Coordinates of C-alpha atoms and ligand atoms in Angstrom, one line a residue:
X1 CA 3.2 3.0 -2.1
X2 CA 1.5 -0.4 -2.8
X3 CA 3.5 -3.3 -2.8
X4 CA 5.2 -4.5 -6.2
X5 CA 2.3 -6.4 -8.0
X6 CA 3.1 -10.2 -7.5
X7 CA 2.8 -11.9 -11.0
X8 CA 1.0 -15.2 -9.8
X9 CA -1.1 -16.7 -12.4
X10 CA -2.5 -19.6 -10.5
X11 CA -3.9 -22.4 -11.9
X12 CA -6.6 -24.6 -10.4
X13 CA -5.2 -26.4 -7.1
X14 CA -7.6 -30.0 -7.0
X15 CA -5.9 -30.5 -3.8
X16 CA -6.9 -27.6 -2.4
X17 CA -10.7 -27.6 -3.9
X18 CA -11.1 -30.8 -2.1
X19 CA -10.0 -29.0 1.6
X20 CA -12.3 -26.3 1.0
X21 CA -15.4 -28.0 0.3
X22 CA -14.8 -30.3 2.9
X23 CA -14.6 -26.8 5.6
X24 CA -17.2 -24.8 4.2
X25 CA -20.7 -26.5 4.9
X26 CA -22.7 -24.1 7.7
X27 CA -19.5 -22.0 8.3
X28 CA -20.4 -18.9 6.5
X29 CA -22.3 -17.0 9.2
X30 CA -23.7 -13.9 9.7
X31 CA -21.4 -11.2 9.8
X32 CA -23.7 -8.5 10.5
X33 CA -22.1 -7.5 13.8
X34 CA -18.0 -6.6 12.3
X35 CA -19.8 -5.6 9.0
X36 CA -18.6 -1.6 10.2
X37 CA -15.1 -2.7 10.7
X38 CA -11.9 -1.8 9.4
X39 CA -10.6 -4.5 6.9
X40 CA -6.7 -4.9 6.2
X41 CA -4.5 -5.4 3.1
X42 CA -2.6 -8.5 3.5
X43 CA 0.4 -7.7 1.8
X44 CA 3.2 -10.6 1.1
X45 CA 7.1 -9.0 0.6
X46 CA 7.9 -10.5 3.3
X47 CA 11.5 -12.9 4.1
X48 CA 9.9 -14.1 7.3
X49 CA 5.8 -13.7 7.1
X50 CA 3.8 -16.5 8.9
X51 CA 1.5 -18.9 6.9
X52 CA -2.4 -18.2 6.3
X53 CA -3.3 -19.6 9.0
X54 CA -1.4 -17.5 11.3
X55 CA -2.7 -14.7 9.1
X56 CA -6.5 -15.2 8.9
X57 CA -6.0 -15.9 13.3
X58 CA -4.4 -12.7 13.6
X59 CA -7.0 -10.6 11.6
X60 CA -9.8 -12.2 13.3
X61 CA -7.7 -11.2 16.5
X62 CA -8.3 -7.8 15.5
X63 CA -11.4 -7.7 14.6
X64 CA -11.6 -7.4 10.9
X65 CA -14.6 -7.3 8.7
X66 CA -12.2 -7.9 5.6
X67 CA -9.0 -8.7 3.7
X68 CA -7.4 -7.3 0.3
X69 CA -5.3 -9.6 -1.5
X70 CA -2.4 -8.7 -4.0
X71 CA -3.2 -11.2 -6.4
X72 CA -5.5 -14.5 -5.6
X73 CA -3.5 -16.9 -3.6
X74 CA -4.8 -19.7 -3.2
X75 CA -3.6 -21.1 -0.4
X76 CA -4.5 -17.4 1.7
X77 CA -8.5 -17.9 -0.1
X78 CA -8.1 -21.4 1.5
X79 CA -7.6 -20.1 5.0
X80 CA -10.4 -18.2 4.6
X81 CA -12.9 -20.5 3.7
X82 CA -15.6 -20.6 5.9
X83 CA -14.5 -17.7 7.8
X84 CA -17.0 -15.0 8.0
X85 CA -14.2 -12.4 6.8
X86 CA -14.7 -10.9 3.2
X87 CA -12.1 -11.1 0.8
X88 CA -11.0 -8.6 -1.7
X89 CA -9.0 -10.4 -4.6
X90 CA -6.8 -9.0 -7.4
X91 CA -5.9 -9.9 -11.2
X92 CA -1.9 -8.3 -11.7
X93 CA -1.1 -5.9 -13.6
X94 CA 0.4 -7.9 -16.3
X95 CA -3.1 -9.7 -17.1
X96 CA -5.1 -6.5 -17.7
X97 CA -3.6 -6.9 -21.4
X98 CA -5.3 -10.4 -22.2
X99 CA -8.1 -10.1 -20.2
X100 CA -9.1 -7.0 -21.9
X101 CA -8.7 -8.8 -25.1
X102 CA -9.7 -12.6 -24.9
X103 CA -12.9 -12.9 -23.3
X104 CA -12.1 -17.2 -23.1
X105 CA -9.2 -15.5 -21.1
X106 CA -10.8 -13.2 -18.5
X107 CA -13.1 -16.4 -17.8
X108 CA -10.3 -19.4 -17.5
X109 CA -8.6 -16.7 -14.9
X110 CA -11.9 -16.5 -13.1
X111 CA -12.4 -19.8 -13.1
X112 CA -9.1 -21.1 -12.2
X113 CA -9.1 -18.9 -9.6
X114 CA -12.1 -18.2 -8.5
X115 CA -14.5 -20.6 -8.7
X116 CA -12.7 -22.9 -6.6
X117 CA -13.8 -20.9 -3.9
X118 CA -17.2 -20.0 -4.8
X119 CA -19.2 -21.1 -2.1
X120 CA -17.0 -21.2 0.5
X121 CA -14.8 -17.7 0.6
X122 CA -16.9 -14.2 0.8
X123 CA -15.5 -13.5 -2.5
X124 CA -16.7 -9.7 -2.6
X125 CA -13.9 -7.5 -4.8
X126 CA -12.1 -8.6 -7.6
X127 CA -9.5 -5.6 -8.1
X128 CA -8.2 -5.1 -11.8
X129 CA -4.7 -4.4 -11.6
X130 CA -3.0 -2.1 -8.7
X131 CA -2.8 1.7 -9.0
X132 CA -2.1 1.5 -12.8
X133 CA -2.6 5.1 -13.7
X134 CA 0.6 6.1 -11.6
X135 CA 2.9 3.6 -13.4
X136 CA 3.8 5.6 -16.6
X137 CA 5.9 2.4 -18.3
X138 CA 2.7 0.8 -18.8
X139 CA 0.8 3.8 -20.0
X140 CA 0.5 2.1 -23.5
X141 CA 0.4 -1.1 -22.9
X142 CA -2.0 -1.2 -20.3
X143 CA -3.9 2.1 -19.6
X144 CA -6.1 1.4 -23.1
X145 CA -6.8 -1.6 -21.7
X146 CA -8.3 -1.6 -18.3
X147 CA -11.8 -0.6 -18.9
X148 CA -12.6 -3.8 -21.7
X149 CA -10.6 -6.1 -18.9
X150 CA -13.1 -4.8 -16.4
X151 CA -16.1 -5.8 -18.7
X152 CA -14.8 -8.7 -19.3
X153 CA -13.9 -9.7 -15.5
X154 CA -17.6 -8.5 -14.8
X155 CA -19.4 -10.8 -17.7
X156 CA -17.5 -13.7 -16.3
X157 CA -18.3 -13.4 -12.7
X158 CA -21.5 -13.6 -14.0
X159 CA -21.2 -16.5 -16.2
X160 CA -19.8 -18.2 -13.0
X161 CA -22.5 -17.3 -10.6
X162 CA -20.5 -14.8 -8.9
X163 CA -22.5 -11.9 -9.4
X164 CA -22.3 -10.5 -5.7
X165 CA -18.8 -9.7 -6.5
X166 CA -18.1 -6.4 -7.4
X167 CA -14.9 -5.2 -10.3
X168 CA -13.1 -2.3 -9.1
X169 CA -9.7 -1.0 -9.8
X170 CA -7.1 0.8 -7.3
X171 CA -6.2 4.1 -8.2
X172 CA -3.8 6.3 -5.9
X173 CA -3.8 10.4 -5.3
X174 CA -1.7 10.9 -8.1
X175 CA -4.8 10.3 -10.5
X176 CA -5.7 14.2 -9.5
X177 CA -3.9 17.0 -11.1
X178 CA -5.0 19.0 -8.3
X179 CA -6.3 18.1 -4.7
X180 CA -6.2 21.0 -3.5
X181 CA -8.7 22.4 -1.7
X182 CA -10.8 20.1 -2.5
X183 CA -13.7 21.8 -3.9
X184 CA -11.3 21.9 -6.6
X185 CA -10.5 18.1 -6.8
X186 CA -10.0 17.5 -10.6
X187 CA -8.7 14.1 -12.5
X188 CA -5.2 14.6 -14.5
X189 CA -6.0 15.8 -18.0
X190 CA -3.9 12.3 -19.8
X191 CA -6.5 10.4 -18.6
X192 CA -9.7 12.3 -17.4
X193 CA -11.4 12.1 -20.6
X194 CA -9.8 8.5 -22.1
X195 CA -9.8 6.8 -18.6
X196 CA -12.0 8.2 -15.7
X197 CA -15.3 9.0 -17.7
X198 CA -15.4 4.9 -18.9
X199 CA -14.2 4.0 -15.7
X200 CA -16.8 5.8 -13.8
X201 CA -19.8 4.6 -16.0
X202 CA -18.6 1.4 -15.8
X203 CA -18.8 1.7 -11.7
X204 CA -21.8 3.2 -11.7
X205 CA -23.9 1.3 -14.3
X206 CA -22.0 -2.3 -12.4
X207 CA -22.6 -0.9 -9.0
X208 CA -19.3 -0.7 -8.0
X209 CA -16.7 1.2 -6.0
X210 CA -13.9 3.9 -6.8
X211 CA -11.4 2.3 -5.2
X212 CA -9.2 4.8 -3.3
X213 CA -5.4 4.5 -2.0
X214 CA -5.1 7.7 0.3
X215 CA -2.6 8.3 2.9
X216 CA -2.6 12.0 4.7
X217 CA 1.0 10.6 6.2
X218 CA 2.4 11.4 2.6
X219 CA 1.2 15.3 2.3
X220 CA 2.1 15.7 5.9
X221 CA 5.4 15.0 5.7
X222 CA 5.6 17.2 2.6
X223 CA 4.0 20.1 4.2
X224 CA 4.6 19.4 8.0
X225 CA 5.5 22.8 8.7
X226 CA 2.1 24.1 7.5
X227 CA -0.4 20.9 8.1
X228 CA -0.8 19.9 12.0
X229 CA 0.1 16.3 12.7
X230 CA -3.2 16.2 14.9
X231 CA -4.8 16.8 12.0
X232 CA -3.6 14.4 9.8
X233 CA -3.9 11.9 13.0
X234 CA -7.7 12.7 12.9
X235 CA -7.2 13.8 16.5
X236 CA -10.3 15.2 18.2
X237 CA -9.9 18.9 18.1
X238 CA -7.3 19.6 15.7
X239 CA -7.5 23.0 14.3
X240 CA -10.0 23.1 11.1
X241 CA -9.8 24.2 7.7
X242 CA -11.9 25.5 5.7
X243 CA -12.7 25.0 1.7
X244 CA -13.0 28.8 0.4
X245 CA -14.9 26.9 -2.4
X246 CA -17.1 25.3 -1.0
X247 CA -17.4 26.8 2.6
X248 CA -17.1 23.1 4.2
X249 CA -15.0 23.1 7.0
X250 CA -12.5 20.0 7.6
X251 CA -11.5 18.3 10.9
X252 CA -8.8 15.9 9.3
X253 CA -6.2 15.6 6.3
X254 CA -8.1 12.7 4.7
X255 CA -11.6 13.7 4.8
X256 CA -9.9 16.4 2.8
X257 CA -8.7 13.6 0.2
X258 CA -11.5 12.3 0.2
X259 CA -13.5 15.2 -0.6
X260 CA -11.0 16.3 -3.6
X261 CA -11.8 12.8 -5.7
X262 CA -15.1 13.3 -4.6
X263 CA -15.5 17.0 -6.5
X264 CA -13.3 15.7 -9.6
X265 CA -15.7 13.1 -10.2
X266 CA -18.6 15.3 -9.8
X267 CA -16.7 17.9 -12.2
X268 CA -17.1 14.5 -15.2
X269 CA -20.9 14.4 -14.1
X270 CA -20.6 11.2 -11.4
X271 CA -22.3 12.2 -8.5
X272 CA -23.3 9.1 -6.9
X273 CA -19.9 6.5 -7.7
X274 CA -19.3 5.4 -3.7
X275 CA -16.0 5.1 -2.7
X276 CA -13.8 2.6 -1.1
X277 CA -10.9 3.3 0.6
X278 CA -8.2 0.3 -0.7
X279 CA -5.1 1.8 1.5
X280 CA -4.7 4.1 4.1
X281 CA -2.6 3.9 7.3
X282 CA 0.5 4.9 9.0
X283 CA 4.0 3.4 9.2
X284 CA 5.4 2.5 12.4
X285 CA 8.7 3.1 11.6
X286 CA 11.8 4.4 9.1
X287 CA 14.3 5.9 8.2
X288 CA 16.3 8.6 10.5
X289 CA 15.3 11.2 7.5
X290 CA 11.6 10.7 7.4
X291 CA 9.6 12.2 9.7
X292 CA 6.7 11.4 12.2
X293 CA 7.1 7.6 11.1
X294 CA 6.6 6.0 14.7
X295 CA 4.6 3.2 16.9
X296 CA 2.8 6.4 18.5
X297 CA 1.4 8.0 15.4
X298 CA 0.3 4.8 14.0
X299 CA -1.2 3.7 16.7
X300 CA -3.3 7.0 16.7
X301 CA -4.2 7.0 13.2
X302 CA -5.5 3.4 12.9
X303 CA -7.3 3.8 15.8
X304 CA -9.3 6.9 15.1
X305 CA -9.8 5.1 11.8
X306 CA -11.0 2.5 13.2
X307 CA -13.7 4.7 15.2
X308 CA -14.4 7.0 12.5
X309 CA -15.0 4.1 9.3
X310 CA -17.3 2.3 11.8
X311 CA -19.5 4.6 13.1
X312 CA -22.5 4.6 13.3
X313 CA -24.7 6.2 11.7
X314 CA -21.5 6.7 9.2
X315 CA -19.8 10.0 9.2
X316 CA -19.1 10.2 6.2
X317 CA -17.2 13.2 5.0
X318 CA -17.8 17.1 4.6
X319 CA -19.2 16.9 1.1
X320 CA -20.7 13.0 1.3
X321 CA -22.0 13.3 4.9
X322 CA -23.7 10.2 6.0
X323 CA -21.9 7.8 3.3
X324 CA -20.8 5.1 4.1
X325 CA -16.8 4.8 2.9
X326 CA -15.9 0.6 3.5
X327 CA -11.5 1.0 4.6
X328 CA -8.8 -0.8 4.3
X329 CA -6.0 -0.4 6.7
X330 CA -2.4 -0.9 5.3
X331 CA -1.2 -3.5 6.1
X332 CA -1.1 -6.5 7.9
X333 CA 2.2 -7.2 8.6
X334 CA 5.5 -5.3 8.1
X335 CA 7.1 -6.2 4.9
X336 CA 10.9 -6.5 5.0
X337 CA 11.1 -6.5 0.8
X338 CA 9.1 -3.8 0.1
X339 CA 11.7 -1.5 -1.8
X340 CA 12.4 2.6 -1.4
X341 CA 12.4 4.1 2.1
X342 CA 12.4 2.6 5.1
X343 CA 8.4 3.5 5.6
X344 CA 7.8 1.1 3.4
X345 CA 9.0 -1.6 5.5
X346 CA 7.3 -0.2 8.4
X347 CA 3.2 -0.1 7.7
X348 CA 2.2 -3.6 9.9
X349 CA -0.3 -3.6 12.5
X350 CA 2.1 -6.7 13.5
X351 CA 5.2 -7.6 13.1
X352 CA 6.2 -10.9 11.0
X353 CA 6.4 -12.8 14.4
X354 CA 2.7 -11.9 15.2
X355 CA 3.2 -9.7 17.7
X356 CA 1.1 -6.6 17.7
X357 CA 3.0 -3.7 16.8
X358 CA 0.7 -1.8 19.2
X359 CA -2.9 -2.3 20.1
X360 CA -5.6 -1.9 17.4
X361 CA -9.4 -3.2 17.5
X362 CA -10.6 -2.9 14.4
X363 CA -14.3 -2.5 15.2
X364 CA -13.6 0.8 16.9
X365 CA -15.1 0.2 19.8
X366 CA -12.3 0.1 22.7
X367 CA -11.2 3.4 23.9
X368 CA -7.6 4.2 23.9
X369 CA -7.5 3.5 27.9
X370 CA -8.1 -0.3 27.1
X371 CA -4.8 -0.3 26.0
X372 CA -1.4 -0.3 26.7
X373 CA 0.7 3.1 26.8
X374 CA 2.0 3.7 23.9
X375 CA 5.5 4.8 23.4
X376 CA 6.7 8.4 23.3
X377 CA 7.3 9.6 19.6
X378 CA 10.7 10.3 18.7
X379 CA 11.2 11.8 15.2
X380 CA 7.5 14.2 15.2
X381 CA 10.2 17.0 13.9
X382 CA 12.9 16.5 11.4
X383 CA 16.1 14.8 12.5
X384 CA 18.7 17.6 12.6
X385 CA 22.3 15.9 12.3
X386 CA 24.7 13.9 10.2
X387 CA 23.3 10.4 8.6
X388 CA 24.9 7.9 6.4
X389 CA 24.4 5.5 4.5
X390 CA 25.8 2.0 5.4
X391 CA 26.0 -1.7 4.9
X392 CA 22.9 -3.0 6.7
X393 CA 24.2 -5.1 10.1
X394 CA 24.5 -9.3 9.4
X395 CA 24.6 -8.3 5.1
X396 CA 28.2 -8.5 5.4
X397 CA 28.8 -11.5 4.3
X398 CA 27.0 -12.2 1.1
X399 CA 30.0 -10.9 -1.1
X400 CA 28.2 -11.4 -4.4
X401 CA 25.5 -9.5 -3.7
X402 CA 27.8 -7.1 -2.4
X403 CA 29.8 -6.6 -5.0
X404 CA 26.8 -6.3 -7.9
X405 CA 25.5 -3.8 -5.7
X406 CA 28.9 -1.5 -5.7
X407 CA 28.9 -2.3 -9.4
X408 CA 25.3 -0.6 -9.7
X409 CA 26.1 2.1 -6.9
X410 CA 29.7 3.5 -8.5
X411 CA 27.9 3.3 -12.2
X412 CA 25.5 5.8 -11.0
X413 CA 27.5 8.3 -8.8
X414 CA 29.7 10.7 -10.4
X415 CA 32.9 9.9 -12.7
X416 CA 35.8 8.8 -10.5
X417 CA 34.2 8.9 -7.0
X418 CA 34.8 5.2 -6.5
X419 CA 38.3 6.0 -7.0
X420 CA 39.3 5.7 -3.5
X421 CA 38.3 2.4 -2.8
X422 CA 40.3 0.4 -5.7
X423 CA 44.0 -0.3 -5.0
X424 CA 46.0 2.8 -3.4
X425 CA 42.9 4.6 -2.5
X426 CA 42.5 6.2 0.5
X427 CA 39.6 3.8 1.4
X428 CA 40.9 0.7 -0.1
X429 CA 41.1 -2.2 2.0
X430 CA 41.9 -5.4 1.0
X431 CA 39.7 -8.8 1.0
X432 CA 37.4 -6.3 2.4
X433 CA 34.1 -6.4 0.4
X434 CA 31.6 -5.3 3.1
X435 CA 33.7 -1.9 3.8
X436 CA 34.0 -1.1 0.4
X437 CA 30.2 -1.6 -0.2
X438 CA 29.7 1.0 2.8
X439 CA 32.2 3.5 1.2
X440 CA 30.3 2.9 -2.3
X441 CA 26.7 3.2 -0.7
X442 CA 27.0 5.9 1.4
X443 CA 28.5 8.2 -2.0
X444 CA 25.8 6.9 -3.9
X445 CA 23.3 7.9 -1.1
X446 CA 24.6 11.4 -0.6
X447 CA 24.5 12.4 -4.4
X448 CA 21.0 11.2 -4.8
X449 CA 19.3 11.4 -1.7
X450 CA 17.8 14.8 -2.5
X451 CA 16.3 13.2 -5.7
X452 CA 14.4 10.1 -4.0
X453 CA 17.7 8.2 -3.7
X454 CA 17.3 5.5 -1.2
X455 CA 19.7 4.1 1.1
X456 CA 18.3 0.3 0.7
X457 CA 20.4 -1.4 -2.2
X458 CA 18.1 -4.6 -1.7
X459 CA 18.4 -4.6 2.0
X460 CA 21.9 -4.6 1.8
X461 CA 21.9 -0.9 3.1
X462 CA 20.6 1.2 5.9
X463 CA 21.0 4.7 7.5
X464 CA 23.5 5.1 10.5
X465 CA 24.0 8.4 12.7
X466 CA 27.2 7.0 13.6
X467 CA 30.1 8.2 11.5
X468 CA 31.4 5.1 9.3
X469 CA 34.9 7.3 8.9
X470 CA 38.1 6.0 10.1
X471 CA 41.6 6.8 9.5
X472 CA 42.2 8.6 6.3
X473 CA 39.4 7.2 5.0
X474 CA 36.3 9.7 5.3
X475 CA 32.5 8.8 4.7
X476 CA 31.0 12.1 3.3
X477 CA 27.8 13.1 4.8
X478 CA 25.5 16.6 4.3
X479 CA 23.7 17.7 7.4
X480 CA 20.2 16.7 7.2
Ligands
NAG1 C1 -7.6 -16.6 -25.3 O1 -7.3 -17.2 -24.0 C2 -7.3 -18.6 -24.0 C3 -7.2 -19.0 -22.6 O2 -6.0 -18.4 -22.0 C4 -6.2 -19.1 -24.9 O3 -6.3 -20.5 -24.9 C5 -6.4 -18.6 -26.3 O4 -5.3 -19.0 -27.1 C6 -6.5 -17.1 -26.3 N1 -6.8 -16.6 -27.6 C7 -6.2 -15.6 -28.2 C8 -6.6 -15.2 -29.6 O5 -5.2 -15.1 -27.7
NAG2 C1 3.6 5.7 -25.6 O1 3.3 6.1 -26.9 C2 3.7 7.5 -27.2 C3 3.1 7.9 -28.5 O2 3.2 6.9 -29.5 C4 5.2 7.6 -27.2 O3 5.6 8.9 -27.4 C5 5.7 7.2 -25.8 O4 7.1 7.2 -25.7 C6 5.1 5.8 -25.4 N1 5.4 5.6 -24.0 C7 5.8 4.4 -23.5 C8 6.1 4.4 -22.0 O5 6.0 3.4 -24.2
NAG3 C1 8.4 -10.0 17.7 O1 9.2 -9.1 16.9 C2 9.3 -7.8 17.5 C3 10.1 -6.9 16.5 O2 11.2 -7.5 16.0 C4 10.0 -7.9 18.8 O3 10.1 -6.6 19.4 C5 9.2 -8.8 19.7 O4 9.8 -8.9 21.0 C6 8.9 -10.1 19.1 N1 8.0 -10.9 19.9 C7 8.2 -12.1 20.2 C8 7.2 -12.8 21.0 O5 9.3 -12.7 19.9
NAG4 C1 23.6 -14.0 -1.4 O1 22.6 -13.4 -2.2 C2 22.1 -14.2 -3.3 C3 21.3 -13.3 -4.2 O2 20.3 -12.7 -3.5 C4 21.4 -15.3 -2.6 O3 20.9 -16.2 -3.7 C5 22.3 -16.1 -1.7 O4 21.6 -17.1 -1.1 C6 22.9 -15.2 -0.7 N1 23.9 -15.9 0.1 C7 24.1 -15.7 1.4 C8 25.2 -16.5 2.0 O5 23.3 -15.0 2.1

């Protein structure tokens, strides 16, 4: 769900240095009263995203008490110098390697990176790597790794005089083997014992965080039949559940998530690790196959959110009442090169423009009657009709891309199906790329859709209800 990991090694800006110290002196307030707030992940796959500036205005807009960084911009850590919000920065992926292994390493990165903005940024995460443990091509280059890259990360903040930050590492739902219910939360067996038992003591004896990524939109939509949207919506009054385990009964889908990582980590012997929620949120929008993905749901998810992480005192959950569980809302803005479904273009508070998608306050304090009515939901139950899979509308024209991307798309489907767009088939067309591409897309998506196939090809796709078809030439398309 995260965005890709952005490989940015950034080296020490002087420039930049020289802005910030200039910005900082008797800016860094208190912060006491947004301290409850929601924070947001500022994520950055975006063609058309504003600059920092626009970014840091819009999340104070808002009302955020945070933001969670994909890597350690510079110029975003720049923006924020001096402002009271707290950042939350991340070494990639593709570092945990060397900074595991070269202590001189793990301390030129913080340096380069860090130090710069020392005094002037509320530097207050450093995140080791992004949901690792659910990217299996790097389980042996990089899983062995993470724990010694946290130590080292940790001794160098120290060296540096950063000691109020705290190392974490985001970890998604996938890390359990089961979640379900959560009394019987329990890490995967591949890495309960190598992984989460030197994770967790790390946390604990560093006072850190579990760093959760949990989003009840995900097990809805799976289970939408059985799991009441109001309930994954954390609407007021949504029918309970209770845990036969435990006897704890649940008002809401992610309390329930919570709860599960909560029991597996008790099952190792860690009690007392607090949690942070990294991601959670709703998309605003997708594809005509994916259900309950609209302005209305989001808009009631974040806001509850909102209410619920801000509370006070905190409400904690079921089996941690009273803790206090610091949230990150995904995202800040909707990201047109996120990859996979069309969710995943869809999870902004605002759009790239800076318009809110809908109105949030991030504190929790406004009621939902200070603001505007929100629109009607349209896809709450799954689209029944035909859908294809087409050439997205102004992608036209970029025959090169095109044409890789029918290359990649007849490759995959089966032997022959491409037949009828070369010469003499019943959808050939000639000096007509685009078309072709359509024909070539829309096969591609109907083999593989039930097995995660998306209809995206790098943008250069979307869905369509309307049938592409014409003349002897017929798009295929199963009924949803
Ligand atoms: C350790 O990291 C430093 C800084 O990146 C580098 O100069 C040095 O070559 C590395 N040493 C080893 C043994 O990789
Ligand atoms: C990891 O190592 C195991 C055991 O050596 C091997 O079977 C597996 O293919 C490797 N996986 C990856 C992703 O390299
Ligand atoms: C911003 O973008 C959204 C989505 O494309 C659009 O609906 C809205 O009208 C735009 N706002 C402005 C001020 O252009
Ligand atoms: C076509 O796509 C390529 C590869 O993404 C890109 O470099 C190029 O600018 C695009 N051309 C047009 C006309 O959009």
């Amino acid at each position: 769900m995260a965005p890709l990991r952005q490989i940015h090694l950034h080296l020490q800006l002087p420039l930049l240095v020289v802005v910030v110290v200039v910005v900082v002196v008797g800016a860094v307030t208190a912060q006491a009263a947004v301290s409850g707030a929601l924070g947001v992940n500022y994520g950055q796959l975006g063609s058309d995203l504003p600059p920092p500036s626009r970014a840091v205005q819009l999340l104070r807009s808002v009302g955020a008490a945070r933001v969670k960084l994909y890597d350690a911009n510079p110029a975003i850590l720049a923006t924020l110098a001096g402002t009271e919000l707290q950042a939350s920065v991340m070494l990639p992926n593709q570092l945990i390697p060397a900074a595991a292994a070269n202590q001189s390493f793990a301390d030129l990165w913080v340096a380069s990176n860090l130090v710069p903005f020392r005094s002037s940024v509320r530097l207050r995460f450093l995140l080791v790597g992004n949901e690792i443990l659910s990217d299996y091509s790097i389980r042996n280059s990089t899983w062995p790794h993470l724990i010694r890259a946290m130590e080292r990360l940790h001794r160098s903040l120290k060296t540096h005089s950063l000691r109020r930050m705290k190392v974490g590492t985001t970890l998604a739902m996938d890390v359990l083997g089961t979640s379900f219910p959560p009394s019987a939360g329990v890490f995967r067996s591949d890495i309960a014992d190598p992984v989460m038992v030197p994770l967790l003591r790390f946390l604990l004896r560093s006072r850190s965080f579990f760093f959760l990524d949990a989003y009840p939109y995900f097990p809805w939509t799976a289970n939408s039949a059985i799991i009441s949207l109001d309930y994954a919506l954390m609407v007021k009054g949504a029918k309970t559940y209770t845990d036969p385990g435990s006897g704890l009964t649940y008002t809401n889908l992610l309390d329930q998530q919570l709860d599960a990582v909560f029991a597996a980590m008790t099952r190792l012997g860690f009690r007392d690790v607090p949690l942070v929620i990294a991601e959670t949120g709703w998309p605003n929008g997708g594809d005509y196959d994916q259900i309950g993905a609209n302005v209305r749901n989001a808009a009631i998810f974040n806001r509850n959110l909102a209410r619920r992480m801000s509370a006070k005192p905190p409400a904690g959950t079921p089996a941690r009442p009273g803790a206090t569980i610091p949230t990150f809302v995904f995202s800040l803005f909707n990201e047109d090169q996120k990859p996979g479904p069309g969710t995943e273009r869809h999870w902004g508070i605002f759009y790239p423009n800076g318009t809110g998608v809908y109105g949030i306050d991030l504190t929790g304090k406004k009621p939902d009657a200070a603001f505007a009515p929100l629109p009607a939901a349209t896809n709450n139950e799954p689209f029944k009709g035909k859908i294809w899979c087409v050439v997205a509308p102004g992608k036209e024209r970029n025959t090169t891309e095109l044409a890789a991307a029918v290359a990649y798309a007849c490759g995959q489907v089966k032997a022959g199906a491409c037949r009828a767009i070369s010469p003499g088939g019943s959808c050939y067309r000639r000096d007509s790329p685009a078309w072709h591409a359509g024909y070539a897309f829309n096969l591609y998506w109907q083999q593989f859709r039930s097995s995660g196939g998306t209809c995206y090809f790098n943008g250069l796709a979307t869905q369509t209800i309307k049938d592409p078809s014409a003349g002897s030439c017929k798009f295929s398309s199963a009924a949803s």
